[in-house]
Coordinates of C-alpha atoms in Angstrom, one line a residue:
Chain A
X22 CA 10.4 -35.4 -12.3
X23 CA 11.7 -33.1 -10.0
X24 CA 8.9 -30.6 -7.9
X25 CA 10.8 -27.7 -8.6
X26 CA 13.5 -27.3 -11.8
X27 CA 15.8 -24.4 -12.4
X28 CA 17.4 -24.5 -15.7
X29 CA 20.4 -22.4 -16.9
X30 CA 19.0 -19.1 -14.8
X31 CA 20.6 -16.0 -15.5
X32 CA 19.5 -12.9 -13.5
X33 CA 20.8 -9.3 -13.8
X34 CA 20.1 -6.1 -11.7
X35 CA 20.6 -3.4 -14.5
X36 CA 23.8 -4.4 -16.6
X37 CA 25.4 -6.4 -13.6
X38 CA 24.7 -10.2 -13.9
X39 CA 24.1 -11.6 -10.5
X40 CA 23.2 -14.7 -11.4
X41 CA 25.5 -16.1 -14.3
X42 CA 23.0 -19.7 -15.6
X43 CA 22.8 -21.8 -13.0
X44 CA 20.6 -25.1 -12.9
X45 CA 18.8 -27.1 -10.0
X46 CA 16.4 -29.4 -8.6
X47 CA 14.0 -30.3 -5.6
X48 CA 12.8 -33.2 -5.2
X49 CA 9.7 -33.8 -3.0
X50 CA 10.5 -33.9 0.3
X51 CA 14.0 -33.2 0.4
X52 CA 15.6 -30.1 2.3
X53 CA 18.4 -29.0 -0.4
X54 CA 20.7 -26.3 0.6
X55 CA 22.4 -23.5 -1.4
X56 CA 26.0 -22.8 0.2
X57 CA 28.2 -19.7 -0.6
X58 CA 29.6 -16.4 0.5
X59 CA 27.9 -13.4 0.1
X60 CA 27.1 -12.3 -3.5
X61 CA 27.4 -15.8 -4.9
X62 CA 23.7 -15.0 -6.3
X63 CA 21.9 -17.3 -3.8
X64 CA 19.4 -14.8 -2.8
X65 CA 19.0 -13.6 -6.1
X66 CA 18.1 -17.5 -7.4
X67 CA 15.4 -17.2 -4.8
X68 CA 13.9 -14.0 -5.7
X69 CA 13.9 -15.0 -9.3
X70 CA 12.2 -18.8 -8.3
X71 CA 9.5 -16.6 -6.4
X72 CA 8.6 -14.3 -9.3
X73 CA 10.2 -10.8 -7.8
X74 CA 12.7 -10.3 -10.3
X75 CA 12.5 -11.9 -14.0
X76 CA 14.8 -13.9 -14.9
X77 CA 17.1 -12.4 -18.3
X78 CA 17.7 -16.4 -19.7
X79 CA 16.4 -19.9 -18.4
X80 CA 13.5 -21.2 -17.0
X81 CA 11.7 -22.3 -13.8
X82 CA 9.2 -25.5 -13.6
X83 CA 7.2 -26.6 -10.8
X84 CA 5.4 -29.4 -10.7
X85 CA 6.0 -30.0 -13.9
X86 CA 4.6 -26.3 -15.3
X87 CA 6.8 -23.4 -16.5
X88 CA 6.5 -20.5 -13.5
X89 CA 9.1 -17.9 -14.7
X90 CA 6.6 -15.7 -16.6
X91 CA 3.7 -15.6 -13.5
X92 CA 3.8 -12.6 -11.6
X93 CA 4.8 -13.4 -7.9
X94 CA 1.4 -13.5 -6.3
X95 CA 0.3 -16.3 -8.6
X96 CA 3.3 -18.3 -7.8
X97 CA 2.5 -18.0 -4.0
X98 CA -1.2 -19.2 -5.1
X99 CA 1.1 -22.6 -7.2
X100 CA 2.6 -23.6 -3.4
X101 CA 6.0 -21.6 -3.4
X102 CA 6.5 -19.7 -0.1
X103 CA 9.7 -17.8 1.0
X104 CA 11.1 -16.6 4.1
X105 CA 13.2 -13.9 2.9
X106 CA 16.9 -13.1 3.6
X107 CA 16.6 -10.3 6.9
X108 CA 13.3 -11.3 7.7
X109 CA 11.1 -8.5 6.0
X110 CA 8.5 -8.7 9.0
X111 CA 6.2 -6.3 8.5
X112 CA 7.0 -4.8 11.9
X113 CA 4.3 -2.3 13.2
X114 CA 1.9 -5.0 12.9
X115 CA 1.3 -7.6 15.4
X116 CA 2.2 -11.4 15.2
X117 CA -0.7 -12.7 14.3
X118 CA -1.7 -10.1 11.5
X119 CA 1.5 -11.1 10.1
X120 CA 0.8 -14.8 10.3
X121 CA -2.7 -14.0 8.5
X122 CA -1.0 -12.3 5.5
X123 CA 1.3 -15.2 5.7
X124 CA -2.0 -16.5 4.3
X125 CA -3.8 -13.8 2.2
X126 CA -3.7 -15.8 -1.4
X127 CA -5.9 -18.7 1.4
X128 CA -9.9 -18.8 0.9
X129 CA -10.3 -21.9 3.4
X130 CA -10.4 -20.1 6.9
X131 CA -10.4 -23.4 8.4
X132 CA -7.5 -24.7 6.9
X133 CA -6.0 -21.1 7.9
X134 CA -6.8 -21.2 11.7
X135 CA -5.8 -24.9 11.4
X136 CA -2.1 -23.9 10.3
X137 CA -2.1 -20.8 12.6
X138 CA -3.1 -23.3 15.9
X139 CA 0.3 -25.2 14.3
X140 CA 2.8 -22.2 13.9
X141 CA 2.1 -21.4 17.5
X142 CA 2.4 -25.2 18.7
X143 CA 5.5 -24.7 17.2
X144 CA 6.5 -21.5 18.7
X145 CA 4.7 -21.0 22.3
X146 CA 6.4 -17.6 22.5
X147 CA 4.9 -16.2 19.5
X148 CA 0.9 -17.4 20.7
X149 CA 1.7 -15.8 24.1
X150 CA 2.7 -12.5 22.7
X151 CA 0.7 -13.0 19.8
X152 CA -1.0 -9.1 20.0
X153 CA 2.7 -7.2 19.8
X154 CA 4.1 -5.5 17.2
X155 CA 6.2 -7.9 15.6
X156 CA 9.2 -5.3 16.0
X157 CA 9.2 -5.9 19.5
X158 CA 10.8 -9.6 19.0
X159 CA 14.8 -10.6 19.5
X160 CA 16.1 -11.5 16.2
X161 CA 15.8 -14.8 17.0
X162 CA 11.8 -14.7 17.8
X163 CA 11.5 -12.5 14.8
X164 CA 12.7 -15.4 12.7
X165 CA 10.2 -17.8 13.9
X166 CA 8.0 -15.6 12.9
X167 CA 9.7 -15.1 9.8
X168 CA 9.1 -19.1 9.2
X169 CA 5.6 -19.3 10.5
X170 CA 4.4 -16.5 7.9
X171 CA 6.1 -18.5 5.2
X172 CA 4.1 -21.5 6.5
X173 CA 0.5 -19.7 7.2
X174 CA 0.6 -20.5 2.9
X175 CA 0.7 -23.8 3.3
X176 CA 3.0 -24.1 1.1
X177 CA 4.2 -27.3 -0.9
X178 CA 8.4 -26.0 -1.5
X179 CA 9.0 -23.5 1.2
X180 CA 12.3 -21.3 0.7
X181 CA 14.3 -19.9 3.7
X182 CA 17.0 -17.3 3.3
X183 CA 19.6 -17.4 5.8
X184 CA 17.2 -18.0 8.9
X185 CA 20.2 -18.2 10.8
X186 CA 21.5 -14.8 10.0
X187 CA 22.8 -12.5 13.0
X188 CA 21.5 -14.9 15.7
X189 CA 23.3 -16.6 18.6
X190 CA 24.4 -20.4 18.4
X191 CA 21.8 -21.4 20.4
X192 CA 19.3 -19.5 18.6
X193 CA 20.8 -20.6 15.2
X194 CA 20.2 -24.5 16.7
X195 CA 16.4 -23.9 17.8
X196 CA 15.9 -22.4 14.0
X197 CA 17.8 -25.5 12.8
X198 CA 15.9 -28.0 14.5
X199 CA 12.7 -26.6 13.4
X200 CA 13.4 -26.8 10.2
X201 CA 14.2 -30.3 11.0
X202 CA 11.0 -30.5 12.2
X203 CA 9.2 -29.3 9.0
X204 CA 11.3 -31.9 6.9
X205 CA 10.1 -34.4 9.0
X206 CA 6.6 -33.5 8.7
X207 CA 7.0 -33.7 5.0
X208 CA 7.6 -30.2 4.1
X209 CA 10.1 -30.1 0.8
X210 CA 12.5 -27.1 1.6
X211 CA 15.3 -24.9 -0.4
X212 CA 17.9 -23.7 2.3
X213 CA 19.9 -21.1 1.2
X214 CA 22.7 -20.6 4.4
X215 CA 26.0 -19.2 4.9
X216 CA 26.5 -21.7 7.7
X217 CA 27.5 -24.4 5.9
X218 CA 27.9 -26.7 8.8
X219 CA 24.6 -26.6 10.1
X220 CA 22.6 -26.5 6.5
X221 CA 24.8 -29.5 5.3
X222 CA 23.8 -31.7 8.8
X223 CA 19.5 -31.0 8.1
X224 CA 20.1 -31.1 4.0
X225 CA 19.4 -34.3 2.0
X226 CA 21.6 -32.3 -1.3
X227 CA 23.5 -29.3 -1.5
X228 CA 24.8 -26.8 -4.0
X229 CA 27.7 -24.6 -3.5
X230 CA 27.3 -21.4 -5.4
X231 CA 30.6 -18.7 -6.4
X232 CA 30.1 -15.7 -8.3
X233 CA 26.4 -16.7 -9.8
X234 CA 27.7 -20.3 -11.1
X235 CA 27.3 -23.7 -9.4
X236 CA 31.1 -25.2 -8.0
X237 CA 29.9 -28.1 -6.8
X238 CA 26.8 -30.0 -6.8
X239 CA 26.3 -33.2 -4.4
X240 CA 24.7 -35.3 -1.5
X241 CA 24.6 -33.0 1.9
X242 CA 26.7 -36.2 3.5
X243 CA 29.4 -35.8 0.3
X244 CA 30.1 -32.5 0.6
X245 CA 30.6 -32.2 4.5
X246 CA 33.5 -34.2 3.5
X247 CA 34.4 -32.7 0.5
X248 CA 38.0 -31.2 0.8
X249 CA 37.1 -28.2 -1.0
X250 CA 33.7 -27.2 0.8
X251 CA 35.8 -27.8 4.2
X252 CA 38.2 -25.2 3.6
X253 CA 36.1 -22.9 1.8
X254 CA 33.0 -23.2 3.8
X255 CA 33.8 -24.9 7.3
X256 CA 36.6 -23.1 8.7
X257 CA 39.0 -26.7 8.6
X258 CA 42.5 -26.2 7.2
Chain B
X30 CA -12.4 38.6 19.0
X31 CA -15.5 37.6 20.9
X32 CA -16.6 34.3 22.0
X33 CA -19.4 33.7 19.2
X34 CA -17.2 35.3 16.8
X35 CA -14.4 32.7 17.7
X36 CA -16.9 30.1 17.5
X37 CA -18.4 30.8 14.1
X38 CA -14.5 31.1 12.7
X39 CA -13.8 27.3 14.3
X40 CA -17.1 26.0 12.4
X41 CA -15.4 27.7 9.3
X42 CA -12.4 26.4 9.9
X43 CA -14.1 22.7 10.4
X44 CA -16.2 22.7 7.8
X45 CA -12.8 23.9 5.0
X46 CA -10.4 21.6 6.6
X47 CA -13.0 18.6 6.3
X48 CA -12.8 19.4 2.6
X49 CA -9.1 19.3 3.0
X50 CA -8.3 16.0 5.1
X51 CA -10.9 14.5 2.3
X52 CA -8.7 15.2 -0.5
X53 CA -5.6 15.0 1.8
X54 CA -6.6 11.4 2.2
X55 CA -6.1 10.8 -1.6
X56 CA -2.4 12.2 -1.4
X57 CA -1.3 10.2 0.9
X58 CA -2.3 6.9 0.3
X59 CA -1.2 6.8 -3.3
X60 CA 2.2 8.3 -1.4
X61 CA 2.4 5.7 0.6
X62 CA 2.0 2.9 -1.7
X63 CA 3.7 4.0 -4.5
X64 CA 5.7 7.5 -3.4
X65 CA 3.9 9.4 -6.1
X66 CA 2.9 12.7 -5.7
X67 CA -0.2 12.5 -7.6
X68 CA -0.9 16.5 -8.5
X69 CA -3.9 15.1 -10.7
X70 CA -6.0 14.3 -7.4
X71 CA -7.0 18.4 -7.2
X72 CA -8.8 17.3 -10.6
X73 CA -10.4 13.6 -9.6
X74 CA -11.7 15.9 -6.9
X75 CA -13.4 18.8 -9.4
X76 CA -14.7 15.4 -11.6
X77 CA -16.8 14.2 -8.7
X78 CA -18.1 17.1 -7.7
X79 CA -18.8 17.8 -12.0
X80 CA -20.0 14.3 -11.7
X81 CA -22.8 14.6 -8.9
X82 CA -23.8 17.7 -10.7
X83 CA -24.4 15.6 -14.3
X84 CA -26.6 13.2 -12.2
X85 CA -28.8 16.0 -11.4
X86 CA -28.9 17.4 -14.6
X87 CA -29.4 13.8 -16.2
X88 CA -32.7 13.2 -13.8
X89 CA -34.1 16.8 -14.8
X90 CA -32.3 19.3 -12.7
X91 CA -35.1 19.0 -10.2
X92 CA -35.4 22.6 -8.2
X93 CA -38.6 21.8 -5.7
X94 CA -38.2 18.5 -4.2
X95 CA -39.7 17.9 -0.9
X96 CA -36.9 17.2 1.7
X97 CA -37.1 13.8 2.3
X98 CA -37.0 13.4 -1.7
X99 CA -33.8 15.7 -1.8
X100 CA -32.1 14.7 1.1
X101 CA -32.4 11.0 0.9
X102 CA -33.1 9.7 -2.7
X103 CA -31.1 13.2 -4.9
X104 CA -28.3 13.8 -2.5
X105 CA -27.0 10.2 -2.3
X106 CA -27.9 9.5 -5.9
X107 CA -25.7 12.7 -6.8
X108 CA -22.8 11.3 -4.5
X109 CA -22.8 7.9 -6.1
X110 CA -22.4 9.6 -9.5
X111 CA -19.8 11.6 -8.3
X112 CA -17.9 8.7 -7.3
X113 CA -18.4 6.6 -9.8
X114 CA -17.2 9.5 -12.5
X115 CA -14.1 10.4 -10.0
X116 CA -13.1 6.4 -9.1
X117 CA -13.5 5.2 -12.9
X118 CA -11.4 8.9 -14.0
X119 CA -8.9 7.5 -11.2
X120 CA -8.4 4.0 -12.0
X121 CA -7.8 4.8 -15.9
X122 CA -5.2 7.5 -15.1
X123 CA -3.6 5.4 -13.2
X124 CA -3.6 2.4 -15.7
X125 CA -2.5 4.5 -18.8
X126 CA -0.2 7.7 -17.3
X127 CA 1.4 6.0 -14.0
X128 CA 1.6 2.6 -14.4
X129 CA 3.2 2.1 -17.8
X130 CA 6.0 5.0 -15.8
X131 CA 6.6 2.4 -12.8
X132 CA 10.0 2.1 -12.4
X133 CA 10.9 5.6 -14.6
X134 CA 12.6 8.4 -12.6
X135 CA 9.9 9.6 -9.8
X136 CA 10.3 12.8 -11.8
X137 CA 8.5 11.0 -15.4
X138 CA 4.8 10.2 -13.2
X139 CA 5.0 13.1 -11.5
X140 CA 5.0 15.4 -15.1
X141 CA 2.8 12.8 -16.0
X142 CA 0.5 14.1 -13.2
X143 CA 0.5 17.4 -14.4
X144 CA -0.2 16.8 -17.8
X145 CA -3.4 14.9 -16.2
X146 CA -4.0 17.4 -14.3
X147 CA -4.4 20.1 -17.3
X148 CA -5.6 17.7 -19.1
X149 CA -9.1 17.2 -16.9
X150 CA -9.2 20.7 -16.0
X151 CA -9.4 21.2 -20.0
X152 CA -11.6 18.0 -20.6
X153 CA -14.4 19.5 -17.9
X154 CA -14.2 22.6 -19.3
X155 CA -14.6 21.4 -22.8
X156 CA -17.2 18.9 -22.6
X157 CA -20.0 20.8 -20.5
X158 CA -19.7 23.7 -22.9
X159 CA -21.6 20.8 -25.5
X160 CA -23.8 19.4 -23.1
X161 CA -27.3 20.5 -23.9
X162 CA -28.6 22.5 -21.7
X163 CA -25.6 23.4 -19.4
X164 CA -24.7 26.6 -17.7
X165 CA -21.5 28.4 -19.5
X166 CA -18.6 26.3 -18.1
X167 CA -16.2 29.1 -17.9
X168 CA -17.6 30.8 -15.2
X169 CA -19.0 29.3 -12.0
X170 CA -22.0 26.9 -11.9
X171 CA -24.6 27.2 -9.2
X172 CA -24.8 23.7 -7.3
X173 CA -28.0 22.2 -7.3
X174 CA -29.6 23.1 -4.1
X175 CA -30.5 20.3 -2.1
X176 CA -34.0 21.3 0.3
X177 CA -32.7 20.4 3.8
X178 CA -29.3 21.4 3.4
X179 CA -28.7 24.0 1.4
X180 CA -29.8 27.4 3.1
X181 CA -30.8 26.3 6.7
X182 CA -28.2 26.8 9.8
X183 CA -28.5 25.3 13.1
X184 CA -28.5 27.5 15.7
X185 CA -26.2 27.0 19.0
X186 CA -26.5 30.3 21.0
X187 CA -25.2 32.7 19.2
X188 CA -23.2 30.4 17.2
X189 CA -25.1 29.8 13.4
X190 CA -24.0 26.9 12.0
X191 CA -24.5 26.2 8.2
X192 CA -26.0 22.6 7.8
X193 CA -23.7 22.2 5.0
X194 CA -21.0 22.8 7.5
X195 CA -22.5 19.6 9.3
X196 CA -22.6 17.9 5.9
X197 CA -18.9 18.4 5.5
X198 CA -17.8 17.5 8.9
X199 CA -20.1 14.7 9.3
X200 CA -18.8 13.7 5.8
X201 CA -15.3 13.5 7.3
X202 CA -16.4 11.3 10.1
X203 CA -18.2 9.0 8.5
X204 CA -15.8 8.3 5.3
X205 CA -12.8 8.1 8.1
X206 CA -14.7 6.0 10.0
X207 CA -15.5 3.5 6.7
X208 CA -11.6 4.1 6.1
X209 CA -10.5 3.3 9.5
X210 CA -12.4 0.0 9.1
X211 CA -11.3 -0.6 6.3
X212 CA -7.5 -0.4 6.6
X213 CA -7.5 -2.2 9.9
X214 CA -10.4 -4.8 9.8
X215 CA -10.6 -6.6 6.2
X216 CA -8.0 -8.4 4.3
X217 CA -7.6 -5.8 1.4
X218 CA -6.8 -3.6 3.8
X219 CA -4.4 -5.4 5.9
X220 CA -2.6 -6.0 2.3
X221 CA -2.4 -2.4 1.1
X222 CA -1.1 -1.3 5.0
X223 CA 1.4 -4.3 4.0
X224 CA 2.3 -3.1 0.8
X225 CA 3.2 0.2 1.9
X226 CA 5.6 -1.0 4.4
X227 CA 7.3 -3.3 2.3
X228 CA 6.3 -4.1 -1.7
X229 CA 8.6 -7.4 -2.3
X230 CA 7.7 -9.0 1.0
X231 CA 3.9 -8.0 0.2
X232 CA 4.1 -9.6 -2.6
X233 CA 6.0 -12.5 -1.5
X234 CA 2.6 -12.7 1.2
X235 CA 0.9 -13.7 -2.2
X236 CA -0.7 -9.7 -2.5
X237 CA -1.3 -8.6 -6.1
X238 CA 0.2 -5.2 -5.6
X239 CA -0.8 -3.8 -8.9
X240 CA -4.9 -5.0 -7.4
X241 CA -3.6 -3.0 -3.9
X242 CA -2.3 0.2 -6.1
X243 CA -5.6 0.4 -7.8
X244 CA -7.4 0.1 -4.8
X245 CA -5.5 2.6 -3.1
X246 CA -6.2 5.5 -6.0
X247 CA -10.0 4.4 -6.2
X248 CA -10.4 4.9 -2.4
X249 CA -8.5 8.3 -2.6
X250 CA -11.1 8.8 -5.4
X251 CA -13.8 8.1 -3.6
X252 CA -13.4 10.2 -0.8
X253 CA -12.3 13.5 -3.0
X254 CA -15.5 13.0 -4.8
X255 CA -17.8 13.2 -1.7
X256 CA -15.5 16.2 -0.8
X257 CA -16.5 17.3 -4.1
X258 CA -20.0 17.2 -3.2
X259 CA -19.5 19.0 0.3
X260 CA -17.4 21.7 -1.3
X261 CA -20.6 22.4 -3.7
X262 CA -22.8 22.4 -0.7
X263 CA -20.7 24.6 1.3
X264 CA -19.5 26.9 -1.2
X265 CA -22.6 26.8 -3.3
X266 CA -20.9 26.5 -6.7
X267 CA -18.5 24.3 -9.1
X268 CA -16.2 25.3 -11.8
X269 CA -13.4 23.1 -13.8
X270 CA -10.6 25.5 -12.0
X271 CA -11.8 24.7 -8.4
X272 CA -9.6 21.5 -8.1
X273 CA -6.3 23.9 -8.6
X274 CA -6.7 25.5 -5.0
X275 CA -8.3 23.1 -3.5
X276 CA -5.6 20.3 -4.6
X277 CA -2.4 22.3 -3.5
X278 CA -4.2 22.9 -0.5
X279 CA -5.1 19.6 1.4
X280 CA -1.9 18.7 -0.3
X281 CA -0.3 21.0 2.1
X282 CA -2.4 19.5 4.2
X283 CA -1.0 16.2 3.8
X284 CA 2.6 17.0 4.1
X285 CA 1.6 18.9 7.0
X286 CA 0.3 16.0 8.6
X287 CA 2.9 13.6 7.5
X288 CA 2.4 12.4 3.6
X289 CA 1.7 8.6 3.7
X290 CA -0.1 8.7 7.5
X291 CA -3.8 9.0 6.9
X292 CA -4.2 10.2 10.0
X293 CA -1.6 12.7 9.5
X294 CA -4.0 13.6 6.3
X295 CA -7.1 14.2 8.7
X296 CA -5.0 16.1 11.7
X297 CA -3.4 18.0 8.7
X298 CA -6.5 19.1 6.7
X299 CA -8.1 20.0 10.0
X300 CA -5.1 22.1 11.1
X301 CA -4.8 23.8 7.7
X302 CA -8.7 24.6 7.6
X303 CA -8.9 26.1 11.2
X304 CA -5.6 28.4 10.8
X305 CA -7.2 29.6 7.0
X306 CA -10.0 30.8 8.9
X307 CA -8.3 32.3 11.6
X308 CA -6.1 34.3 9.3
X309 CA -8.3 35.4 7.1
X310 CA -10.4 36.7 10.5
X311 CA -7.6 37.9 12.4
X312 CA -5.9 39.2 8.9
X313 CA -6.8 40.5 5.9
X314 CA -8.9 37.5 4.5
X315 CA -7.6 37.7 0.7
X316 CA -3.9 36.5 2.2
X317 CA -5.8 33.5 3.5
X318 CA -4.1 31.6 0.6
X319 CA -0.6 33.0 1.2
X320 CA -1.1 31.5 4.6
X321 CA -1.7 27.9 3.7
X322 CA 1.6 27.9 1.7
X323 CA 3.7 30.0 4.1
X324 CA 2.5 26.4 6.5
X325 CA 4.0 24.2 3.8
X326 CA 6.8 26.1 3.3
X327 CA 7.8 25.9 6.8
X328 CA 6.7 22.7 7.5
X329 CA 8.9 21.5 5.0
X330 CA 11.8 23.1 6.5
X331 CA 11.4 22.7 10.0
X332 CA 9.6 19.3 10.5
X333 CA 9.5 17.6 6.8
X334 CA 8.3 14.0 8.8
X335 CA 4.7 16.2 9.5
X336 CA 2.7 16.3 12.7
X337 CA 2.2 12.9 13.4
X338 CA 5.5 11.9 11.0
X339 CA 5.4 9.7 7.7
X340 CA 5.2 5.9 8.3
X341 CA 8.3 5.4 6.5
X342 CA 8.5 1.3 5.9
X343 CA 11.5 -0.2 8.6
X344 CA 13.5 -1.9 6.4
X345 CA 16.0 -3.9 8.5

């Protein structure tokens, strides 16, 4: 069984139905991407997976157990972290008080200054500096942070939201290679991403999403050369 | 105006706008978590000061206790009852008039706050009128005195200071101190700073923000009802109405410091207290209220953010 089901979601803000029953799955260990333009509902499947908006039909299971009806907190506590689309850093605080609430729903504080020591292994800029005000950061930094909070959970699916969004190329490739990282490590991952190119080269499965329905579902490799997904999502003619 | 003159009117103005930031503090946190403007708190703050008084009467309504007795076994059993009565009258206001509104128009809680409001006022009113041996709840009740406090001054110079002036400053200090503390040093406090910045992500950070929004009104509570407590010290008696005043005020007093900043609610209550007392000196003391709301007024025009400006959550 998959570690994290979505079946035949549908999510609405007031009478306008973002999300129009969609279905997916996560295997352990994979890095699975969401593709599509802006408004497709991507964001919106992710907000409903982590408990902030209900969903009006369909069902979430993780790990086997039905999670649509727990209030998002609980489904932090069940192993489901998210780095949310823009960031969201909480900005007058300083790095390392947002790392800790990256870890609030955590009793062991070994296992907490374990996986703090790791976030700044991974990020040496965020240890140095670790006393700012996370507002302080470039975009790109801020986004490491971003990650690392998600991570301070110790979570067992983490979800990203367009971690590439409004940074340079090369920044885009650091964020993308850390997330290779955490796949290599073990971590199971939902990608949702805009840049197709560079979700579809880290993810093991992808889903394209257009106006709240699934297009196409398929292996990452598959759909790079998928005619369709290269026009719509690649920039080839 | 001479020098001890200015002195004694700067202890007056202390002592009132220590009452204020108190109360103030109440405002602004539940405005900061939840943008309510919660005109019930005027009330939570009558309740404790109501309750403190019940504890007295419930262990006798002792009148010659030695000091020690008074100061240091009455006083803090009477503050603990006030805050218990004022935090518990808190929390179930908020469970059954705001939160089932969460999500209405911001105009539904905030009638819903004035029908608590009324609603205490007439409560009070009602229930010590059947209480057994209680003064005529109409009018004012004498506050218990307590030997140590109530009566003796502390003399700098020329300057008399009323030791339930140094009650209600120290009061101030201390509960900011325990406030400061707590906002900045412990996890529950980290998450409600959190919250108030940014509910989804808080909650995506595994917070229980419904856990955070009760603590924020019971720690509002808890502080009005020690300001309740000071306020019968230092004015020397309670009535059901005295929560009226006393809530539009350090409300002023919160907007004047910036509504959601708590230390915009300290600055503010201080401000408001000191300029009260200068007025009513300098002025014909029974405009001292006019005063007060001629600063909200104009505060609201000219600099809406406060003194020290609302931490308004940066939402990039």
């Amino acid at each position: 069984m998959a570690m994290l089901e979505v079946k035949d979601l549908e999510v609405a803000y007031g009478r306008v139905k973002a999300v129009k029953g969609i279905s997916l799955a996560v295997e352990q260990g994979q890095v699975v991407t969401l593709l599509g333009i802006n408004g497709a509902g991507k964001s919106t499947t992710l907000r409903c997976i982590s408990g902030l908006i209900p969903p009006v039909v369909g069902e979430v299971w993780f790990e086997g157990e039905r999670i649509d009806k727990l209030p998002a907190h609980k489904i932090v506590r069940r192993g489901i972290a998210q780095s949310p689309e823009g960031r969201r850093l909480f900005k007058n605080m300083s790095v390392e008080d947002n790392l800790l609430l990256g870890a609030f729903s955590r009793q062991d504080a070994d296992g907490v200054k374990r996986d703090l020591d790791r976030v700044y292994g991974m990020f040496d800029v965020l240890r140095s500096r670790r006393h700012e005000p996370a507002g302080l950061f470039s975009g790109g930094e801020q986004q490491m942070l971003a990650i690392g909070r998600a991570m301070m959970s110790n979570p067992k699916l983490l979800m990203l939201d367009e971690p590439s969004m409004g940074l340079s190329p090369i920044m885009t490739q650091l964020i993308m290679r850390t997330i290779g990282e955490l796949q290599s490590e073990g971590v199971t991952i939902l990608l949702v991403e805009q840049n197709a190119q560079a979700a579809l080269s880290l993810a093991d499965r992808g889903y394209v999403l257009e106006v709240g329905r699934i297009v196409l579902c398929d292996s990452a490799a598959n759909l790079l050369g998928d005619d369709r997904v290269r026009q719509a999502y690649l920039g080839a003619d | 105006m001479n020098v001890t003159l200015f002195f004694e009117q700067l202890v007056n103005g202390l002592s009132l706008g220590s009452l204020y930031a108190l109360i103030a503090v109440g405002y602004t946190v539940v405005y900061g978590i939840i943008q309510l403007i919660n005109f019930a708190h005027g009330e939570i703050f009558m309740v404790g000061a109501f309750g403190a008084y019940t504890v007295w009467m419930v262990v006798g309504s002792p009148t010659a206790l030695s000091w020690p007795m008074a100061l240091f076994v009455l006083l803090p059993a009477m503050i603990l009852g006030g805050v218990v009565l004022s935090v518990g009258t808190a929390l179930a206001t908020e469970r059954f008039a705001y939160r089932p509104l969460r999500g209405a128009p911001r105009l539904a809680p905030l009638i819903s706050a004035i029908g608590i409001s009324v609603f205490l006022q007439e409560f009070v009113r009602l229930f010590y009128r059947k209480l057994p041996g209680a003064p005529d709840s109409k009018r004012a009740i004498p506050f218990p005195r307590i030997e140590g406090i109530t009566g003796h001054s502390l003399q700098v110079g020329a300057v008399a200071i009323k030791l339930s002036s140094v009650f209600t400053v120290v009061a101030l200090a201390v509960c900011t101190a325990f406030l400061w503390y707590y906002i900045n040093k412990t996890k529950t406090g980290r998450a409600m700073v959190a919250t108030s910045q940014d509910p989804d992500t808080a909650r995506l950070m595994g917070i229980d923000v419904d856990a955070v929004i009760m603590r924020a009104f019971a720690v509002g509570a808890g502080l009005a009802a020690v300001a309740g407590v000071a306020h019968g010290l230092y004015i020397g008696n309670i009535d059901f109405k005295m929560g009226f005043m006393a809530g539009l005020k350090a409300f002023t007093a919160a907007v004047l410091g910036g509504i959601g900043n708590i230390n915009g609610a300290v600055v503010g209550g201080l401000v408001l207290g000191i300029v009260e007392s200068f007025a009513a000196q300098l002025g014909n003391s029974a405009w001292k209220d006019v005063w007060a709301f001629v600063i909200l007024i104009l505060v609201l025009v000219f600099r809406p953010q406060g003194i020290l400006g609302a931490k308004v959550a940066d939402r990039a």
